[in-house]
């Protein structure tokens, strides 16, 4: 389930594919389609006849299940739709991926909403991640939630922090001059969650996935529904940076994602801030941007780095400054130090091999469907 597994306990993946295979022969086609696509991508080959055949049979199979009221909303049907979304994205057919995602959104709505999938933590996590990915990619509103009433503020949950080691909570962000209470609450909550994860991993423990994902969804959907409501460019930049920060928990840092909406608006918001006394925030904005959005080879990022980051700043001091905002040590320290040293030294030519995407990395639509259960 990505880098978050280092600090979050997702539990055993289970093998629900196998009972489905035993009961429904049609489930062989989605699996064989996935294998065929992976083989084509790894071999840098066009989609072959075998893959096309299994895709056609998969579409026939899924349409049969959707037309039957007893199977239309079953977990197994949702599972196959997720696989279609992933592999449409792998083939860079984002239009088809969005069509499948829209249909999935209706299925989830008819099931009572995303929160009704908490009994399957990996599926619940995947749904939340997909919604974040499509929003960062397109700028569209969330697919699975229509409001945030089911996402209470986690800062109100005092027992959660005392039970999970959050004894030293971060201070409020009020000194930034931000006025939007929803944004401030989300900022405080994400800092708190980061601190709890650091506290857990420092003692060789991990946070339960149900607790983690409920808090992530709470923060994520509040931030997504703030889109278009913030007049201050600093507030908008902070909103986008927190969404990018959340994305680092499930994609491999330095395998830079393709989020056109996020990248364009991130640049615009940062540029519009002008000269302000923001203490450690500019460094944090640039580091999160390098890890999740742009990569170290981005010319705009390099220019902003030279303008904002003192050349004498060392990594140990920089890490403390980043933790003062929010930083998850076990996820961000290693790739963060690499990014920092590359940008500080100005040597980005040799960084391409270690920071570019693999053949199976297509934007933010990284597929982990086979691990869901």
Coordinates of C-alpha atoms in Angstrom, one line a residue:
X1 CA 0.0 0.0 0.0
X2 CA 2.9 2.3 -0.6
X3 CA 5.3 4.2 1.8
X4 CA 2.6 4.5 4.5
X5 CA 3.1 0.8 5.3
X6 CA 6.3 1.8 7.1
X7 CA 4.2 3.6 9.8
X8 CA 0.7 2.3 9.3
X9 CA -0.4 -1.3 9.9
X10 CA -2.6 -2.3 7.0
X11 CA -2.9 -5.9 8.2
X12 CA -2.7 -9.0 6.0
X13 CA -3.8 -8.4 2.4
X14 CA -5.9 -11.5 2.3
X15 CA -6.7 -13.4 -1.0
X16 CA -10.3 -12.7 -1.9
X17 CA -9.4 -13.3 -5.6
X18 CA -9.1 -17.0 -5.0
X19 CA -12.6 -17.7 -3.8
X20 CA -13.9 -15.5 -6.6
X21 CA -11.9 -17.5 -9.1
X22 CA -13.4 -20.7 -7.7
X23 CA -17.0 -19.4 -7.9
X24 CA -16.9 -17.2 -11.1
X25 CA -14.9 -18.2 -14.1
X26 CA -15.3 -14.7 -15.4
X27 CA -12.8 -13.4 -12.9
X28 CA -10.0 -15.0 -14.8
X29 CA -10.2 -12.4 -17.5
X30 CA -9.6 -9.3 -15.3
X31 CA -6.5 -11.1 -13.9
X32 CA -5.2 -12.2 -17.2
X33 CA -5.8 -8.7 -18.6
X34 CA -3.8 -7.2 -15.8
X35 CA -1.0 -9.6 -16.4
X36 CA -1.0 -9.0 -20.2
X37 CA -0.9 -5.2 -19.7
X38 CA 2.0 -5.4 -17.3
X39 CA 3.9 -7.6 -19.7
X40 CA 3.3 -5.1 -22.6
X41 CA 4.4 -2.2 -20.4
X42 CA 7.5 -3.9 -19.1
X43 CA 8.5 -5.0 -22.6
X44 CA 7.7 -1.6 -24.1
X45 CA 5.3 -3.3 -26.5
X46 CA 1.9 -2.2 -27.8
X47 CA -1.2 -3.8 -26.3
X48 CA -1.4 -7.2 -28.0
X49 CA -4.3 -9.3 -29.2
X50 CA -4.2 -11.4 -26.0
X51 CA -4.6 -8.3 -23.8
X52 CA -7.4 -7.0 -26.1
X53 CA -9.2 -10.3 -25.9
X54 CA -9.1 -10.4 -22.1
X55 CA -10.2 -6.7 -21.9
X56 CA -13.2 -7.4 -24.1
X57 CA -14.2 -10.4 -22.0
X58 CA -13.7 -8.4 -18.8
X59 CA -16.0 -5.7 -20.1
X60 CA -18.6 -8.3 -21.0
X61 CA -18.3 -9.9 -17.6
X62 CA -18.6 -6.5 -15.7
X63 CA -21.6 -5.5 -17.8
X64 CA -23.3 -8.8 -16.9
X65 CA -22.7 -8.2 -13.2
X66 CA -23.9 -4.6 -13.4
X67 CA -27.2 -5.7 -15.0
X68 CA -27.9 -8.1 -12.2
X69 CA -29.2 -6.5 -9.0
X70 CA -27.7 -9.2 -6.9
X71 CA -24.2 -8.6 -8.1
X72 CA -24.2 -5.0 -9.3
X73 CA -22.9 -3.5 -6.0
X74 CA -21.0 -6.5 -4.7
X75 CA -17.5 -6.0 -3.4
X76 CA -16.1 -8.2 -6.2
X77 CA -17.8 -6.0 -8.9
X78 CA -16.3 -2.9 -7.4
X79 CA -12.9 -4.7 -7.3
X80 CA -13.1 -5.3 -11.1
X81 CA -14.1 -1.7 -11.8
X82 CA -11.0 -0.6 -9.8
X83 CA -8.8 -2.8 -11.9
X84 CA -10.3 -1.2 -15.1
X85 CA -9.5 2.2 -13.7
X86 CA -5.9 1.3 -12.9
X87 CA -5.1 -0.2 -16.2
X88 CA -6.9 2.4 -18.2
X89 CA -4.5 4.8 -16.5
X90 CA -1.5 2.5 -17.1
X91 CA -2.4 2.7 -20.8
X92 CA -2.6 6.5 -20.4
X93 CA -6.2 6.5 -21.4
X94 CA -7.2 8.9 -18.7
X95 CA -10.6 9.7 -20.3
X96 CA -11.7 6.1 -20.0
X97 CA -10.3 5.9 -16.4
X98 CA -12.4 8.9 -15.5
X99 CA -15.5 7.3 -17.1
X100 CA -15.0 4.2 -15.0
X101 CA -14.4 6.3 -11.9
X102 CA -17.6 8.2 -12.4
X103 CA -19.5 4.9 -12.6
X104 CA -17.6 3.7 -9.5
X105 CA -18.7 6.8 -7.7
X106 CA -22.4 6.0 -8.4
X107 CA -21.8 2.4 -7.1
X108 CA -20.3 3.7 -3.9
X109 CA -23.1 6.2 -3.5
X110 CA -25.7 3.4 -3.8
X111 CA -23.7 1.4 -1.2
X112 CA -24.2 4.3 1.2
X113 CA -21.0 6.2 0.7
X114 CA -17.3 5.6 1.2
X115 CA -17.5 5.2 4.9
X116 CA -19.5 2.0 4.5
X117 CA -16.3 0.4 3.2
X118 CA -14.3 0.8 6.4
X119 CA -14.7 -3.0 7.1
X120 CA -12.3 -3.5 4.2
X121 CA -9.4 -1.1 5.1
X122 CA -7.4 -1.6 1.9
X123 CA -10.5 -1.0 -0.3
X124 CA -11.5 2.0 1.8
X125 CA -8.0 3.4 1.5
X126 CA -7.9 2.8 -2.2
X127 CA -11.2 4.6 -2.8
X128 CA -9.9 7.6 -0.9
X129 CA -6.7 7.7 -2.8
X130 CA -8.4 7.5 -6.1
X131 CA -10.6 10.5 -5.2
X132 CA -7.5 12.5 -4.3
X133 CA -5.6 11.4 -7.4
X134 CA -8.4 12.4 -9.8
X135 CA -8.8 15.8 -8.0
X136 CA -5.1 16.5 -8.2
X137 CA -5.0 15.4 -11.8
X138 CA -8.1 17.2 -13.1
X139 CA -9.2 19.7 -10.5
X140 CA -12.6 18.1 -10.4
X141 CA -14.7 17.9 -7.2
X142 CA -14.6 14.7 -5.1
X143 CA -16.3 11.7 -6.6
X144 CA -17.3 9.8 -3.4
X145 CA -18.4 12.4 -0.9
X146 CA -20.9 15.3 -1.5
X147 CA -20.1 17.1 1.8
X148 CA -17.8 16.8 4.8
X149 CA -20.4 16.1 7.4
X150 CA -19.2 12.5 7.8
X151 CA -15.6 13.8 8.3
X152 CA -15.4 15.2 11.8
X153 CA -12.4 17.2 12.9
X154 CA -9.8 14.9 14.4
X155 CA -8.5 17.6 16.7
X156 CA -11.8 17.2 18.7
X157 CA -10.9 13.6 19.3
X158 CA -8.8 14.1 22.4
X159 CA -8.8 10.4 23.4
X160 CA -7.2 9.5 20.0
X161 CA -4.1 11.6 20.7
X162 CA -3.7 10.4 24.3
X163 CA -4.1 6.8 23.3
X164 CA -1.7 7.0 20.4
X165 CA 1.2 8.8 21.9
X166 CA 0.5 12.3 20.7
X167 CA 1.6 13.9 24.0
X168 CA 3.3 17.0 22.4
X169 CA 0.8 18.5 19.9
X170 CA 2.0 21.0 17.4
X171 CA 1.1 24.7 17.9
X172 CA -1.7 26.4 16.0
X173 CA -1.0 27.9 12.6
X174 CA -2.6 31.2 13.7
X175 CA 0.7 33.1 13.4
X176 CA 0.6 32.7 9.7
X177 CA -2.2 35.2 9.5
X178 CA -4.7 32.7 7.9
X179 CA -8.3 33.3 8.6
X180 CA -10.2 30.4 7.2
X181 CA -11.1 28.1 10.1
X182 CA -11.6 25.0 8.0
X183 CA -8.1 25.4 6.5
X184 CA -6.5 26.1 9.9
X185 CA -8.3 23.0 11.4
X186 CA -7.1 20.8 8.6
X187 CA -3.5 22.2 8.9
X188 CA -3.5 21.5 12.7
X189 CA -5.0 18.0 12.2
X190 CA -2.4 17.0 9.6
X191 CA 0.4 18.2 11.8
X192 CA -0.9 16.2 14.7
X193 CA -1.3 13.1 12.6
X194 CA 2.3 13.4 11.3
X195 CA 3.5 13.8 14.9
X196 CA 1.6 10.7 16.0
X197 CA 3.1 8.7 13.2
X198 CA 6.6 9.9 14.2
X199 CA 5.9 9.0 17.8
X200 CA 4.7 5.5 16.9
X201 CA 7.6 4.7 14.6
X202 CA 10.2 6.0 17.1
X203 CA 9.1 3.2 19.4
X204 CA 8.9 0.6 16.6
X205 CA 5.2 0.6 16.4
X206 CA 2.7 1.4 13.6
X207 CA -0.7 3.1 13.6
X208 CA -3.8 1.0 12.9
X209 CA -5.0 1.5 9.3
X210 CA -8.6 2.2 10.4
X211 CA -7.5 5.1 12.6
X212 CA -5.1 6.4 10.0
X213 CA -7.4 6.3 7.0
X214 CA -10.4 7.8 8.9
X215 CA -8.2 10.8 9.8
X216 CA -6.7 11.1 6.3
X217 CA -10.2 11.1 4.7
X218 CA -11.3 13.8 7.2
X219 CA -8.4 16.0 6.3
X220 CA -8.5 15.2 2.6
X221 CA -12.2 16.0 1.9
X222 CA -12.1 19.2 3.9
X223 CA -9.2 20.4 1.8
X224 CA -10.8 19.3 -1.5
X225 CA -14.0 21.1 -0.8
X226 CA -12.2 24.3 0.0
X227 CA -11.2 24.5 -3.7
X228 CA -12.3 27.9 -5.2
X229 CA -13.2 29.4 -1.8
X230 CA -9.9 30.8 -0.6
X231 CA -9.0 34.4 -1.7
X232 CA -5.6 34.5 -0.1
X233 CA -2.8 33.0 -2.2
X234 CA -0.9 31.8 0.9
X235 CA -4.0 29.9 2.0
X236 CA -4.4 28.3 -1.4
X237 CA -0.7 27.3 -1.6
X238 CA -1.0 25.8 1.8
X239 CA -4.1 23.8 0.8
X240 CA -2.4 22.5 -2.3
X241 CA 0.8 21.6 -0.4
X242 CA -1.1 19.6 2.2
X243 CA -2.9 17.7 -0.6
X244 CA 0.5 17.0 -2.2
X245 CA 1.8 16.0 1.2
X246 CA -1.0 13.4 1.5
X247 CA -0.1 12.1 -1.9
X248 CA 3.5 11.2 -0.6
X249 CA 1.9 8.6 1.7
X250 CA 0.9 6.4 -1.2
X251 CA 3.2 7.1 -4.1
X252 CA 6.9 6.5 -4.0
X253 CA 8.6 9.9 -3.3
X254 CA 10.9 11.0 -6.2
X255 CA 8.8 8.9 -8.6
X256 CA 7.2 12.2 -9.6
X257 CA 3.5 12.1 -10.4
X258 CA 1.8 13.8 -13.2
X259 CA -0.8 16.0 -11.6
X260 CA -1.5 18.8 -14.2
X261 CA -4.0 20.7 -12.1
X262 CA -1.9 20.5 -9.0
X263 CA 1.4 21.5 -10.7
X264 CA -0.1 24.5 -12.5
X265 CA -2.0 25.9 -9.5
X266 CA 0.9 25.2 -7.1
X267 CA 3.2 27.3 -9.3
X268 CA 0.7 30.1 -9.6
X269 CA 0.0 30.2 -5.9
X270 CA 3.6 30.2 -4.9
X271 CA 4.4 33.0 -7.4
X272 CA 1.5 35.1 -6.3
X273 CA 2.7 35.1 -2.7
X274 CA 5.6 37.5 -3.4
X275 CA 8.0 38.5 -0.7
X276 CA 6.6 37.6 2.8
X277 CA 8.1 36.6 6.1
X278 CA 6.9 33.0 6.2
X279 CA 9.7 31.6 8.3
X280 CA 10.1 27.9 7.4
X281 CA 7.1 27.6 5.0
X282 CA 9.0 28.4 1.7
X283 CA 11.4 25.5 2.3
X284 CA 8.5 23.2 3.1
X285 CA 6.6 24.2 0.1
X286 CA 9.6 23.5 -2.2
X287 CA 10.5 20.2 -0.6
X288 CA 6.9 18.9 -0.8
X289 CA 6.7 20.1 -4.4
X290 CA 10.0 18.4 -5.3
X291 CA 8.9 15.1 -3.7
X292 CA 5.4 14.9 -5.0
X293 CA 4.8 17.3 -7.9
X294 CA 7.7 18.6 -9.9
X295 CA 10.9 16.6 -9.2
X296 CA 14.4 18.2 -8.9
X297 CA 14.8 18.8 -12.6
X298 CA 12.0 21.3 -12.8
X299 CA 13.4 24.7 -13.9
X300 CA 10.8 26.7 -11.9
X301 CA 11.6 24.8 -8.7
X302 CA 15.3 25.3 -9.1
X303 CA 14.8 29.0 -9.6
X304 CA 12.6 29.3 -6.5
X305 CA 15.0 27.2 -4.5
X306 CA 17.9 29.6 -5.2
X307 CA 15.7 32.6 -4.3
X308 CA 14.2 31.1 -1.1
X309 CA 16.7 28.7 0.5
X310 CA 19.9 30.0 2.1
X311 CA 22.9 28.3 0.5
X312 CA 24.6 27.7 3.9
X313 CA 21.6 25.7 5.2
X314 CA 22.6 22.2 6.2
X315 CA 20.3 19.1 5.9
X316 CA 20.1 18.5 9.7
X317 CA 18.9 22.0 10.3
X318 CA 16.6 21.9 7.3
X319 CA 15.0 18.7 8.6
X320 CA 14.2 20.3 11.9
X321 CA 12.6 23.2 10.0
X322 CA 10.5 20.8 7.9
X323 CA 9.4 18.9 11.0
X324 CA 8.3 22.2 12.5
X325 CA 5.7 22.4 9.8
X326 CA 4.9 18.7 9.2
X327 CA 7.1 15.8 8.2
X328 CA 6.8 12.0 8.5
X329 CA 10.3 10.8 9.2
X330 CA 10.0 7.2 8.0
X331 CA 8.5 8.4 4.6
X332 CA 10.2 11.6 3.9
X333 CA 13.7 11.6 5.5
X334 CA 15.6 9.5 3.0
X335 CA 14.1 11.0 -0.3
X336 CA 14.0 14.4 1.3
X337 CA 17.7 14.4 2.0
X338 CA 18.5 13.4 -1.6
X339 CA 16.3 16.2 -2.9
X340 CA 17.8 18.7 -0.6
X341 CA 21.4 17.8 -1.5
X342 CA 20.7 17.8 -5.2
X343 CA 19.0 21.2 -5.2
X344 CA 21.5 22.7 -2.8
X345 CA 24.5 21.7 -4.9
X346 CA 22.7 22.5 -8.1
X347 CA 23.6 19.2 -9.7
X348 CA 20.5 17.9 -11.3
X349 CA 21.8 16.4 -14.5
X350 CA 22.7 13.1 -12.9
X351 CA 19.5 12.9 -10.9
X352 CA 17.3 11.7 -13.7
X353 CA 17.9 8.0 -13.3
X354 CA 17.0 8.0 -9.6
X355 CA 14.0 10.4 -9.9
X356 CA 12.3 9.4 -13.1
X357 CA 9.3 7.2 -13.2
X358 CA 9.4 3.5 -13.8
X359 CA 7.6 2.0 -16.8
X360 CA 4.7 1.0 -14.5
X361 CA 4.4 4.5 -13.0
X362 CA 1.8 6.5 -14.9
X363 CA 1.0 9.8 -13.3
X364 CA -0.5 9.5 -9.8
X365 CA -2.7 6.6 -10.9
X366 CA -0.4 4.0 -9.4
X367 CA -2.3 0.8 -9.3
X368 CA -2.4 -1.5 -6.2
X369 CA -5.7 -3.2 -6.9
X370 CA -4.3 -6.7 -6.5
X371 CA -3.2 -5.8 -3.0
X372 CA -6.5 -4.4 -1.8
X373 CA -7.9 -7.3 0.1

